[in-house]
Amino acid sequence: MGWYVGRRLLQAIPVFLGATFLLYLMVFLMPGDPVAGLCGDRGCAPAVASALRSQYHLDQPFLVQYLLYVKGLLTGDFGTAYSGRAISEVIATAYPVTVKLALLALAIEAVFGIVAGLIAGLRRGGVFDGTVLVVSLLVIAVPTFVMGFVAQFVIGVKLAWLPTTVGGNQTFTALLMPAFVLAGVSLAYVLRLTRTAVAENASADYVRTATAKGLTRRRVVVVHILRNSLIPVITFIGADLGVLMGGAIVTEGIFAVPGVGNTLYQAILKGEGPTVVSLVTILVIVFIITNLLVDVLYALLDPRIRYV
Amino acid sequence: MSEAAGRQPHFVAPLDQTPLEAVDRLDEAAPPTSLWAEAWHKLRRQPLFIVSAILVVFIAVVVAFPQWFSSISPMVQDGENCRLANSLAGPTSGHIFGYDKQGCDVFAQVVYGARPSFLVGVLTVAFTLIVGGALGAIAGYYGRWLDALVSRVSEIFYAVPLVLAAIVLLSGFRAQGGVGVFGVVLVLGAFGWPQMARITRGAVLAVRSADFVTAATALGVSRGRILIRHVLPNAAAAMIVTATVSLGTYIVAEATLSFLGVGLPRTLHSWGMQIGDAKNWLAQAPEVLFYPAAALAVTVLAFIMLGDAVRDALDPKVRG
């Protein structure tokens, strides 16, 4: 196992370097002059502009810019945004909010998805099963931003049950609606995954044996059916954390959550190259680490899988 | 069943009680059917497939001939089609979906909005099938350093979230009014191919060591020919299922980009853009948002259901 984790971490290094290079290249290719917007309507004086360019290494060729950036990264320095704010400070304010939102969404998709999937899988073909299947298909088919607006309008404005936007007030109640919208599609997938696995395991030989031994229905369902059905579900949920954090850009925009997605979108619109690359780089790290953890978890949960 | 079995003196279950009954009744005179013929035979009688296939064909007809469904072309923004006097007005005869903020006919916009959304979806999937399919097949079949190279590169592209990468790449073109259908397809395809490459690689790996491949090698068939004639057709099932389901994903991705204002140019007026415009008037006229959103959802749903039906038909485990 230790060897496996070590090898995977080594493999993650080229992926990490490649992804940052790709992102840096994309941002570099973006048209527009990042310095142009810094001095107001009248534009910068040529001397100021060239001083700013050399300060941010914009006068260097692409490869030099990239290597300087990576050199900073390796020493823990994310650089400075064009606004003069340290990027590490931007990260420190934006990330906690998004992590909170994504973890809440993850909890929602795990609890609701597994419970509804278990019930649907045990009563396959019933009314609950049918309803849940149709609803989950609809949730997958309707884009997140539509769901976000409708939820905001109906629950926030019309019924006034929950706050319409989050803003500076990042309480549990304020984050509840964005978290539900963010979790929506994944919730539907978790539900369908659990349902299929439960329905498959419910007719397995070991379940019949457990029932024949005289175990209570409750014990058969929880210990024998659910535990074995959760293996694919847990790997999906684990890998979803990175996806949720990256996908929060739309949800955070709708509900005015001051997290990574919103900060990132603003930075993209302003052409803030270094900020964009740094924010996404951390997303990529989260993505790589969660995927590694999920693979390790898989081996721990499923005794048939052994990594050497 | 147990009652009947208990009375019988022999241990072999009677023929009508064995699960192998279907095997014994096989018509050996019938011509052998391929995986595809069998799948088609099963699909023809599956309601899920029939409904989704009819929907997909219908949407394709709307995409090809929008003028058959709406006499008004929303592409012409003159006084004839959009009258501010009609702003957010309800449905009238001949304008069954009512009007949007600019007083344009919503029905015509929904009909004509199908084309860009559908085209982006289909072309992106074609792109991922060609690029991802080819790279995945080469990686899986030839293995060694080619496999390592393709796997690492696909991991790099896979690690960057699709919509996020697309926003970064496309935001620069906002000033020029967007990049058009092909630009969006290129961007979505560039970050969507790793998924197809992974699936194809896995399917090719599973087939590569099959007996018929060894047999073909023994007969002296060249490696390239084996890949194209023997390995790929057997890996195609997994690719087709992935393609159908991801088509819906790309349509939603395009809508998200257009909604954010970084996707297609405004002149194309895709569903995502219509939803983005309508959201500002949600309180006054929710139905203006409902129609393009419903059209989008039905299209995505049709492709998801089609993918589900095809997967069930091609899965040997549920062969009936």
XYZ file of C-alpha atoms in Angstrom:
628
model
C 0.000 0.000 0.000
C 2.776 2.424 0.938
C 4.505 1.744 -2.361
C 1.278 2.277 -4.227
C 0.626 5.647 -2.572
C 4.228 6.682 -3.210
C 4.025 5.738 -6.871
C 0.734 7.555 -7.282
C 2.163 10.690 -5.658
C 5.126 10.544 -8.051
C 2.721 10.180 -10.973
C 0.794 13.210 -9.721
C 3.830 15.469 -10.151
C 3.806 15.539 -13.992
C 0.021 15.927 -13.947
C 0.316 18.877 -11.585
C 3.105 20.528 -13.587
C 1.285 19.839 -16.871
C -1.983 21.277 -15.616
C -0.348 24.474 -14.335
C 1.551 24.819 -17.620
C -1.654 24.341 -19.614
C -3.507 26.890 -17.501
C -0.663 29.386 -17.663
C -0.531 29.001 -21.435
C -4.303 29.510 -21.743
C -4.200 32.643 -19.626
C -1.150 33.891 -21.528
C -2.992 33.470 -24.822
C -5.958 35.489 -23.586
C -6.157 38.680 -25.614
C -6.104 42.041 -23.898
C -3.498 44.004 -21.956
C -3.662 43.401 -18.209
C -1.870 46.640 -17.483
C -4.298 48.765 -19.521
C -7.050 48.704 -16.901
C -4.875 49.624 -13.927
C -4.653 53.392 -14.303
C -8.260 54.403 -14.835
C -9.804 55.923 -17.963
C -6.820 57.948 -19.075
C -4.456 54.983 -19.259
C -1.025 54.621 -17.779
C 1.879 56.853 -18.604
C 4.366 54.868 -20.725
C 6.943 54.823 -17.940
C 4.400 53.582 -15.371
C 3.135 50.944 -17.792
C 6.585 49.592 -18.491
C 7.431 49.610 -14.767
C 4.257 47.610 -14.084
C 5.118 45.206 -16.916
C 8.532 44.472 -15.526
C 7.133 44.184 -11.997
C 4.778 41.397 -13.123
C 7.348 39.935 -15.570
C 4.973 40.714 -18.458
C 7.916 41.883 -20.573
C 9.514 38.425 -20.371
C 8.905 35.625 -22.879
C 6.220 33.079 -21.999
C 8.524 30.304 -20.775
C 10.429 32.639 -18.464
C 7.154 33.931 -17.027
C 5.987 30.389 -16.412
C 9.247 29.265 -14.794
C 9.283 32.334 -12.547
C 5.722 31.493 -11.517
C 6.572 27.842 -10.749
C 9.658 28.953 -8.845
C 7.396 31.136 -6.699
C 4.928 28.265 -6.242
C 7.644 25.926 -5.022
C 8.640 28.421 -2.358
C 5.008 28.871 -1.345
C 4.675 32.277 -3.011
C 1.621 32.620 -5.230
C 2.648 36.067 -6.397
C 0.724 39.316 -6.465
C -2.506 40.104 -8.263
C -2.507 43.110 -10.606
C -4.534 44.946 -7.999
C -1.523 44.703 -5.678
C -3.184 42.239 -3.290
C -1.194 39.116 -2.433
C -2.770 36.117 -4.193
C -2.275 33.968 -1.094
C -4.557 36.427 0.711
C -7.196 36.106 -2.032
C -6.959 32.334 -1.681
C -7.217 32.498 2.096
C -10.461 34.486 1.954
C -12.107 32.581 -0.911
C -11.257 28.938 -0.194
C -12.773 28.468 3.281
C -16.163 29.629 1.956
C -16.111 27.225 -0.996
C -14.834 24.333 1.122
C -17.732 24.932 3.534
C -20.214 25.037 0.651
C -18.779 21.954 -1.053
C -18.664 19.905 2.179
C -22.277 20.830 2.932
C -23.258 19.807 -0.603
C -21.297 16.574 -0.196
C -23.124 15.791 3.057
C -26.473 16.514 1.384
C -25.781 14.259 -1.596
C -24.482 11.462 0.648
C -27.360 11.467 3.130
C -30.275 12.043 0.758
C -28.820 10.080 -2.128
C -27.985 6.970 -0.100
C -31.226 6.920 1.915
C -33.487 7.455 -1.107
C -31.391 5.060 -3.210
C -31.592 2.367 -0.526
C -35.374 2.626 -0.226
C -35.816 2.684 -4.013
C -33.463 -0.272 -4.474
C -35.199 -2.385 -1.826
C -38.652 -1.678 -3.302
C -37.677 -1.845 -6.933
C -40.634 -1.271 -9.234
C -42.708 0.408 -6.533
C -44.254 3.868 -6.511
C -41.373 5.450 -4.563
C -38.840 3.862 -6.915
C -40.634 5.152 -10.012
C -41.061 8.676 -8.649
C -37.470 8.905 -7.492
C -36.154 7.649 -10.849
C -38.147 10.205 -12.843
C -37.207 13.069 -10.498
C -33.518 12.138 -10.593
C -33.567 12.065 -14.408
C -35.174 15.519 -14.436
C -32.567 16.861 -12.015
C -29.795 15.546 -14.264
C -31.397 17.034 -17.381
C -32.204 20.531 -16.069
C -29.055 22.689 -16.019
C -27.809 23.770 -12.582
C -28.228 27.464 -13.330
C -31.917 27.017 -14.146
C -32.423 25.087 -10.928
C -30.542 27.791 -9.039
C -32.717 30.619 -10.327
C -35.968 28.769 -9.836
C -35.001 27.745 -6.278
C -33.865 31.276 -5.482
C -37.095 32.744 -6.853
C -39.529 30.231 -5.346
C -37.909 29.424 -1.988
C -36.067 32.690 -1.430
C -38.327 35.373 -2.913
C -41.863 33.956 -3.033
C -41.925 31.752 0.073
C -39.089 33.582 1.883
C -38.069 30.393 3.703
C -34.330 30.826 3.190
C -32.096 33.834 2.432
C -31.903 34.548 -1.327
C -28.179 35.337 -1.340
C -25.226 34.564 0.875
C -22.846 37.523 0.607
C -20.978 38.203 3.844
C -23.472 36.188 5.896
C -22.060 32.669 5.487
C -24.255 30.895 8.025
C -25.610 27.362 7.726
C -29.117 28.555 6.743
C -27.739 30.939 4.128
C -25.550 28.230 2.568
C -28.288 25.584 2.643
C -30.003 26.503 -0.622
C -26.793 26.988 -2.677
C -25.523 23.671 -1.276
C -28.697 21.872 -2.355
C -28.485 23.366 -5.862
C -24.782 22.524 -6.098
C -25.435 18.972 -4.883
C -28.429 18.428 -7.212
C -26.882 16.542 -10.140
C -24.472 14.534 -7.966
C -27.326 13.674 -5.621
C -29.209 12.176 -8.551
C -26.160 10.121 -9.570
C -25.538 8.896 -5.985
C -29.183 7.894 -5.762
C -29.123 5.923 -9.011
C -25.794 4.314 -8.149
C -27.034 3.229 -4.694
C -30.309 1.980 -6.138
C -28.623 -0.215 -8.763
C -26.096 -1.612 -6.279
C -28.752 -2.313 -3.622
C -31.082 -3.989 -6.109
C -28.195 -6.128 -7.376
C -26.981 -7.134 -3.895
C -30.482 -7.757 -2.524
C -30.755 -10.880 -4.676
C -27.185 -12.071 -3.951
C -26.583 -15.461 -2.374
C -24.988 -14.093 0.789
C -28.105 -12.014 1.478
C -30.293 -15.105 1.161
C -27.907 -16.911 3.493
C -28.094 -14.086 6.008
C -31.897 -14.183 5.926
C -31.862 -17.974 6.200
C -29.630 -17.732 9.275
C -32.515 -15.915 10.921
C -31.005 -12.435 11.047
C -33.464 -9.597 11.425
C -34.387 -7.723 8.267
C -32.798 -4.604 9.715
C -29.451 -6.340 10.193
C -29.569 -7.922 6.743
C -30.256 -4.559 5.122
C -27.769 -2.466 7.074
C -24.859 -4.887 7.496
C -25.112 -7.086 4.439
C -26.841 -5.170 1.666
C -25.962 -1.544 2.420
C -22.340 -2.078 3.362
C -21.546 -3.908 0.160
C -23.575 -1.498 -1.962
C -21.720 1.512 -0.637
C -18.353 0.668 -2.221
C -19.031 2.278 -5.621
C -21.074 5.053 -3.981
C -18.323 6.137 -1.601
C -15.761 6.273 -4.379
C -18.136 8.470 -6.387
C -18.792 10.797 -3.446
C -15.089 11.055 -2.620
C -14.110 11.961 -6.156
C -16.961 14.469 -6.240
C -15.412 16.951 -3.784
C -13.043 18.301 -6.422
C -15.826 18.369 -9.016
C -18.137 20.277 -6.658
C -15.490 22.871 -5.853
C -14.733 23.389 -9.537
C -18.415 23.405 -10.456
C -19.305 26.013 -7.862
C -18.641 28.843 -10.337
C -22.278 28.986 -11.509
C -23.891 28.335 -8.129
C -21.672 30.886 -6.385
C -22.524 33.446 -9.051
C -26.270 32.990 -8.614
C -26.276 33.098 -4.817
C -23.490 35.700 -4.495
C -21.246 33.391 -2.467
C -17.834 35.066 -2.074
C -15.950 31.798 -2.728
C -13.485 30.443 -5.267
C -15.976 30.289 -8.146
C -17.024 33.902 -7.815
C -13.487 35.205 -7.251
C -12.285 33.140 -10.184
C -15.007 34.419 -12.505
C -14.232 38.024 -11.610
C -10.521 37.360 -12.112
C -11.161 35.810 -15.533
C -13.284 38.778 -16.637
C -10.561 41.204 -15.514
C -7.803 39.174 -17.181
C -6.061 38.621 -13.827
C -3.827 35.826 -15.133
C -1.792 34.927 -12.010
C -4.910 34.910 -9.803
C -6.761 32.618 -12.227
C -3.871 30.159 -12.478
C -3.302 30.084 -8.712
C -6.968 29.529 -7.845
C -7.334 26.741 -10.422
C -3.996 25.197 -9.433
C -5.321 24.609 -5.923
C -8.487 23.101 -7.406
C -6.296 20.736 -9.436
C -4.347 19.767 -6.284
C -7.610 19.059 -4.455
C -8.775 17.001 -7.438
C -5.559 14.933 -7.578
C -5.480 14.306 -3.810
C -9.152 13.335 -3.528
C -8.740 10.908 -6.441
C -5.732 9.327 -4.729
C -7.602 9.067 -1.412
C -10.558 7.459 -3.174
C -8.345 4.814 -4.769
C -6.794 4.000 -1.385
C -10.234 3.942 0.238
C -11.420 1.561 -2.460
C -8.741 -0.949 -1.506
C -9.638 -0.659 2.171
C -13.358 -1.179 1.492
C -13.135 -3.930 -1.089
C -10.926 -6.828 0.039
C -10.825 -8.145 -3.539
C -8.678 -5.191 -4.570
C -5.064 -5.160 -3.488
C -2.513 -2.628 -4.595
C 1.085 -3.655 -4.727
C -41.468 -25.163 -6.719
C -39.992 -26.717 -3.592
C -43.146 -28.752 -3.156
C -42.890 -30.239 -6.629
C -39.171 -30.880 -6.275
C -39.687 -32.623 -2.967
C -42.044 -35.192 -4.451
C -39.805 -36.089 -7.315
C -37.472 -39.055 -6.901
C -34.651 -37.688 -9.027
C -32.307 -34.825 -8.298
C -32.348 -33.321 -11.758
C -34.956 -30.625 -12.035
C -37.476 -31.093 -14.820
C -36.753 -29.203 -18.000
C -39.539 -26.657 -17.530
C -38.047 -25.632 -14.186
C -34.461 -25.102 -15.188
C -33.225 -21.632 -15.922
C -31.444 -23.123 -18.923
C -34.738 -23.780 -20.650
C -34.092 -20.957 -23.108
C -30.792 -22.555 -24.113
C -32.439 -25.885 -24.825
C -35.046 -24.221 -26.982
C -32.455 -22.493 -29.163
C -33.270 -22.632 -32.841
C -30.015 -23.906 -34.251
C -31.176 -23.476 -37.832
C -31.437 -19.700 -37.383
C -28.562 -17.667 -38.821
C -26.094 -16.466 -36.157
C -26.711 -12.908 -35.031
C -24.054 -10.382 -34.159
C -23.965 -8.336 -30.970
C -25.419 -5.430 -32.938
C -28.235 -7.380 -34.574
C -29.181 -8.802 -31.208
C -29.077 -5.381 -29.588
C -31.241 -3.928 -32.344
C -33.689 -6.793 -31.952
C -34.005 -6.009 -28.231
C -34.109 -2.237 -28.702
C -37.015 -2.384 -31.149
C -39.375 -3.579 -28.448
C -38.140 -1.359 -25.623
C -40.498 1.559 -24.867
C -37.665 3.650 -23.385
C -35.720 3.351 -26.630
C -38.735 4.045 -28.850
C -39.714 7.178 -26.930
C -36.184 8.579 -26.757
C -35.432 7.718 -30.397
C -38.611 9.464 -31.582
C -37.671 12.508 -29.472
C -34.137 12.616 -30.866
C -35.390 12.294 -34.453
C -37.972 15.027 -33.806
C -35.325 17.366 -32.369
C -33.058 16.618 -35.339
C -35.891 17.576 -37.722
C -36.468 20.839 -35.816
C -32.733 21.528 -36.029
C -32.604 20.838 -39.779
C -35.842 22.572 -40.772
C -36.851 25.168 -38.175
C -38.904 26.966 -40.832
C -41.364 24.065 -40.854
C -42.278 24.787 -37.247
C -42.195 28.561 -37.063
C -43.018 31.092 -39.766
C -41.201 33.773 -37.775
C -37.430 33.843 -37.927
C -35.992 35.396 -34.769
C -32.682 35.913 -36.569
C -34.210 38.948 -38.251
C -34.529 41.475 -35.468
C -36.780 43.939 -37.290
C -40.010 45.592 -36.205
C -41.972 42.768 -37.830
C -40.815 40.120 -35.348
C -40.022 42.041 -32.209
C -42.357 44.812 -31.096
C -41.578 46.450 -27.781
C -45.315 47.002 -27.391
C -45.586 43.239 -26.905
C -42.941 43.172 -24.154
C -43.561 40.181 -21.840
C -47.119 39.873 -23.214
C -48.901 36.578 -22.687
C -49.702 34.037 -25.390
C -51.960 35.067 -28.266
C -53.195 33.231 -31.322
C -50.212 32.408 -33.504
C -47.794 33.165 -30.671
C -48.541 30.347 -28.257
C -45.565 30.891 -25.934
C -46.069 34.655 -25.634
C -43.341 37.305 -25.914
C -40.057 38.060 -24.181
C -38.798 41.387 -22.807
C -37.941 42.706 -26.266
C -41.408 41.732 -27.532
C -40.016 38.845 -29.640
C -41.962 35.633 -30.150
C -40.743 33.044 -27.614
C -41.904 30.026 -29.635
C -39.837 31.050 -32.657
C -36.797 31.591 -30.454
C -37.126 28.191 -28.820
C -37.474 26.531 -32.259
C -34.470 28.336 -33.735
C -32.440 28.003 -30.515
C -32.355 24.225 -31.024
C -29.841 24.432 -33.844
C -26.788 25.928 -32.073
C -27.336 23.841 -28.916
C -27.737 20.586 -30.850
C -24.863 21.313 -33.232
C -22.444 22.040 -30.386
C -23.444 18.792 -28.685
C -23.160 16.587 -31.772
C -19.935 18.117 -33.090
C -18.240 18.010 -29.678
C -19.120 14.342 -29.306
C -17.802 13.692 -32.838
C -14.582 15.474 -31.858
C -14.155 13.425 -28.674
C -14.978 10.195 -30.557
C -12.307 10.882 -33.167
C -9.569 12.323 -30.962
C -10.305 10.530 -27.676
C -11.269 7.312 -29.416
C -8.120 7.206 -31.559
C -5.756 8.102 -28.702
C -7.457 5.722 -26.281
C -7.373 2.862 -28.801
C -3.694 3.438 -29.598
C -2.808 3.655 -25.903
C -4.743 0.520 -25.027
C -3.622 -1.532 -28.019
C 0.066 -0.665 -28.370
C 0.654 -0.111 -24.657
C 4.170 0.606 -23.341
C 5.430 4.194 -23.637
C 2.547 5.253 -25.915
C 0.097 4.219 -23.212
C 2.064 6.050 -20.520
C 2.271 9.186 -22.648
C -1.419 9.270 -23.611
C -2.502 8.441 -20.053
C -0.428 11.240 -18.516
C -1.547 13.820 -21.080
C -5.197 12.853 -20.674
C -4.826 13.101 -16.886
C -3.547 16.652 -17.258
C -6.570 17.680 -19.332
C -8.885 15.682 -17.078
C -7.654 17.450 -13.940
C -8.862 20.852 -15.187
C -12.656 21.217 -14.797
C -14.363 21.419 -18.227
C -16.574 24.477 -17.783
C -13.830 26.350 -15.958
C -11.273 25.754 -18.705
C -13.826 26.777 -21.304
C -14.572 30.020 -19.462
C -10.859 30.878 -19.246
C -10.297 30.158 -22.942
C -13.456 31.807 -24.241
C -13.616 34.911 -22.023
C -10.898 36.557 -24.093
C -13.141 36.477 -27.139
C -16.036 38.304 -25.498
C -14.972 41.594 -26.997
C -15.139 40.105 -30.495
C -18.683 38.862 -29.779
C -17.914 35.190 -29.161
C -16.244 32.490 -31.200
C -19.062 30.720 -33.033
C -20.100 27.081 -32.985
C -16.720 25.667 -34.046
C -14.802 27.637 -31.448
C -17.017 26.353 -28.637
C -16.773 22.804 -30.050
C -12.977 22.982 -30.140
C -12.771 24.228 -26.560
C -15.244 21.683 -25.160
C -13.638 18.911 -27.216
C -10.137 19.845 -26.090
C -11.115 19.231 -22.466
C -13.713 16.521 -23.097
C -11.622 13.953 -25.011
C -9.841 12.392 -21.988
C -13.081 10.812 -20.802
C -13.621 9.091 -24.157
C -9.944 8.108 -24.301
C -10.212 6.425 -20.885
C -13.327 4.457 -21.830
C -11.879 3.377 -25.203
C -8.573 2.407 -23.632
C -10.331 0.255 -21.065
C -12.524 -1.425 -23.675
C -9.551 -2.086 -25.991
C -7.512 -3.509 -23.093
C -10.372 -5.867 -22.286
C -10.589 -7.127 -25.888
C -6.853 -7.156 -26.705
C -6.099 -10.478 -25.057
C -9.232 -12.231 -26.370
C -8.812 -15.520 -28.239
C -10.002 -14.143 -31.557
C -7.255 -11.526 -31.479
C -4.653 -14.240 -30.863
C -6.233 -16.225 -33.698
C -6.008 -13.257 -36.057
C -2.350 -12.738 -35.089
C -1.672 -16.438 -35.734
C -3.248 -16.109 -39.169
C -0.760 -13.368 -39.973
C -3.070 -10.360 -39.886
C -1.138 -7.120 -39.444
C -1.396 -5.278 -36.103
C -3.068 -2.209 -37.584
C -5.652 -4.346 -39.338
C -6.361 -6.313 -36.154
C -6.927 -3.057 -34.286
C -9.339 -1.691 -36.890
C -11.167 -4.864 -37.960
C -11.207 -6.955 -34.781
C -10.530 -4.879 -31.682
C -12.301 -1.568 -32.342
C -15.700 -3.017 -33.375
C -15.777 -4.891 -30.084
C -14.854 -1.798 -28.108
C -17.417 0.334 -29.940
C -20.307 -0.500 -27.599
C -18.724 1.252 -24.619
C -17.779 4.216 -26.825
C -21.285 4.641 -28.202
C -22.882 4.581 -24.759
C -20.412 7.182 -23.459
C -20.972 9.319 -26.556
C -24.755 9.343 -26.172
C -24.727 10.257 -22.502
C -21.967 12.869 -22.820
C -23.872 14.554 -25.667
C -26.348 15.782 -23.051
C -23.484 16.970 -20.856
C -22.007 19.053 -23.681
C -25.371 20.621 -24.505
C -25.679 21.662 -20.846
C -22.068 22.925 -20.871
C -22.757 25.066 -23.943
C -25.899 26.461 -22.287
C -23.902 27.283 -19.152
C -21.239 29.102 -21.198
C -23.811 31.028 -23.228
C -25.649 31.841 -20.020
C -22.444 33.289 -18.563
C -22.025 35.265 -21.766
C -18.779 33.624 -22.906
C -20.192 31.016 -25.296
C -21.793 31.462 -28.686
C -22.241 34.919 -30.230
C -25.524 36.654 -29.396
C -26.743 36.428 -32.980
C -27.106 32.639 -32.665
C -29.474 32.975 -29.719
C -29.022 29.534 -28.187
C -31.216 28.199 -25.383
C -28.645 29.065 -22.725
C -28.665 32.693 -23.836
C -32.474 32.822 -23.847
C -32.503 31.487 -20.280
C -29.856 34.026 -19.294
C -31.978 36.859 -20.696
C -35.221 35.565 -19.206
C -33.824 35.224 -15.679
C -33.912 38.999 -15.242
C -37.689 39.011 -15.666
C -38.422 35.864 -13.685
C -40.813 37.679 -11.322
C -42.886 39.250 -14.141
C -42.866 36.431 -16.718
C -41.600 33.056 -15.453
C -42.910 31.292 -18.581
C -40.311 33.048 -20.768
C -37.635 31.184 -18.801
C -39.646 27.980 -18.653
C -39.906 27.265 -22.421
C -36.213 27.312 -23.419
C -35.303 25.546 -20.154
C -37.899 22.834 -20.844
C -36.676 22.409 -24.437
C -33.114 22.041 -23.154
C -34.132 19.559 -20.452
C -36.175 17.429 -22.884
C -33.262 17.292 -25.342
C -30.765 16.273 -22.669
C -33.245 13.757 -21.241
C -33.792 12.198 -24.673
C -30.063 11.556 -25.081
C -29.633 10.213 -21.526
C -32.544 7.795 -22.012
C -31.209 6.739 -25.423
C -27.812 6.037 -23.857
C -29.430 4.023 -21.035
C -31.467 1.949 -23.491
C -28.487 1.255 -25.757
C -26.320 0.299 -22.774
C -28.944 -2.172 -21.529
C -29.257 -3.677 -25.012
C -25.493 -4.047 -25.464
C -24.802 -5.348 -21.949
C -24.305 -9.114 -22.217
C -25.249 -9.504 -18.540
C -28.889 -8.604 -19.157
C -29.207 -10.553 -22.399
C -32.654 -12.124 -22.388
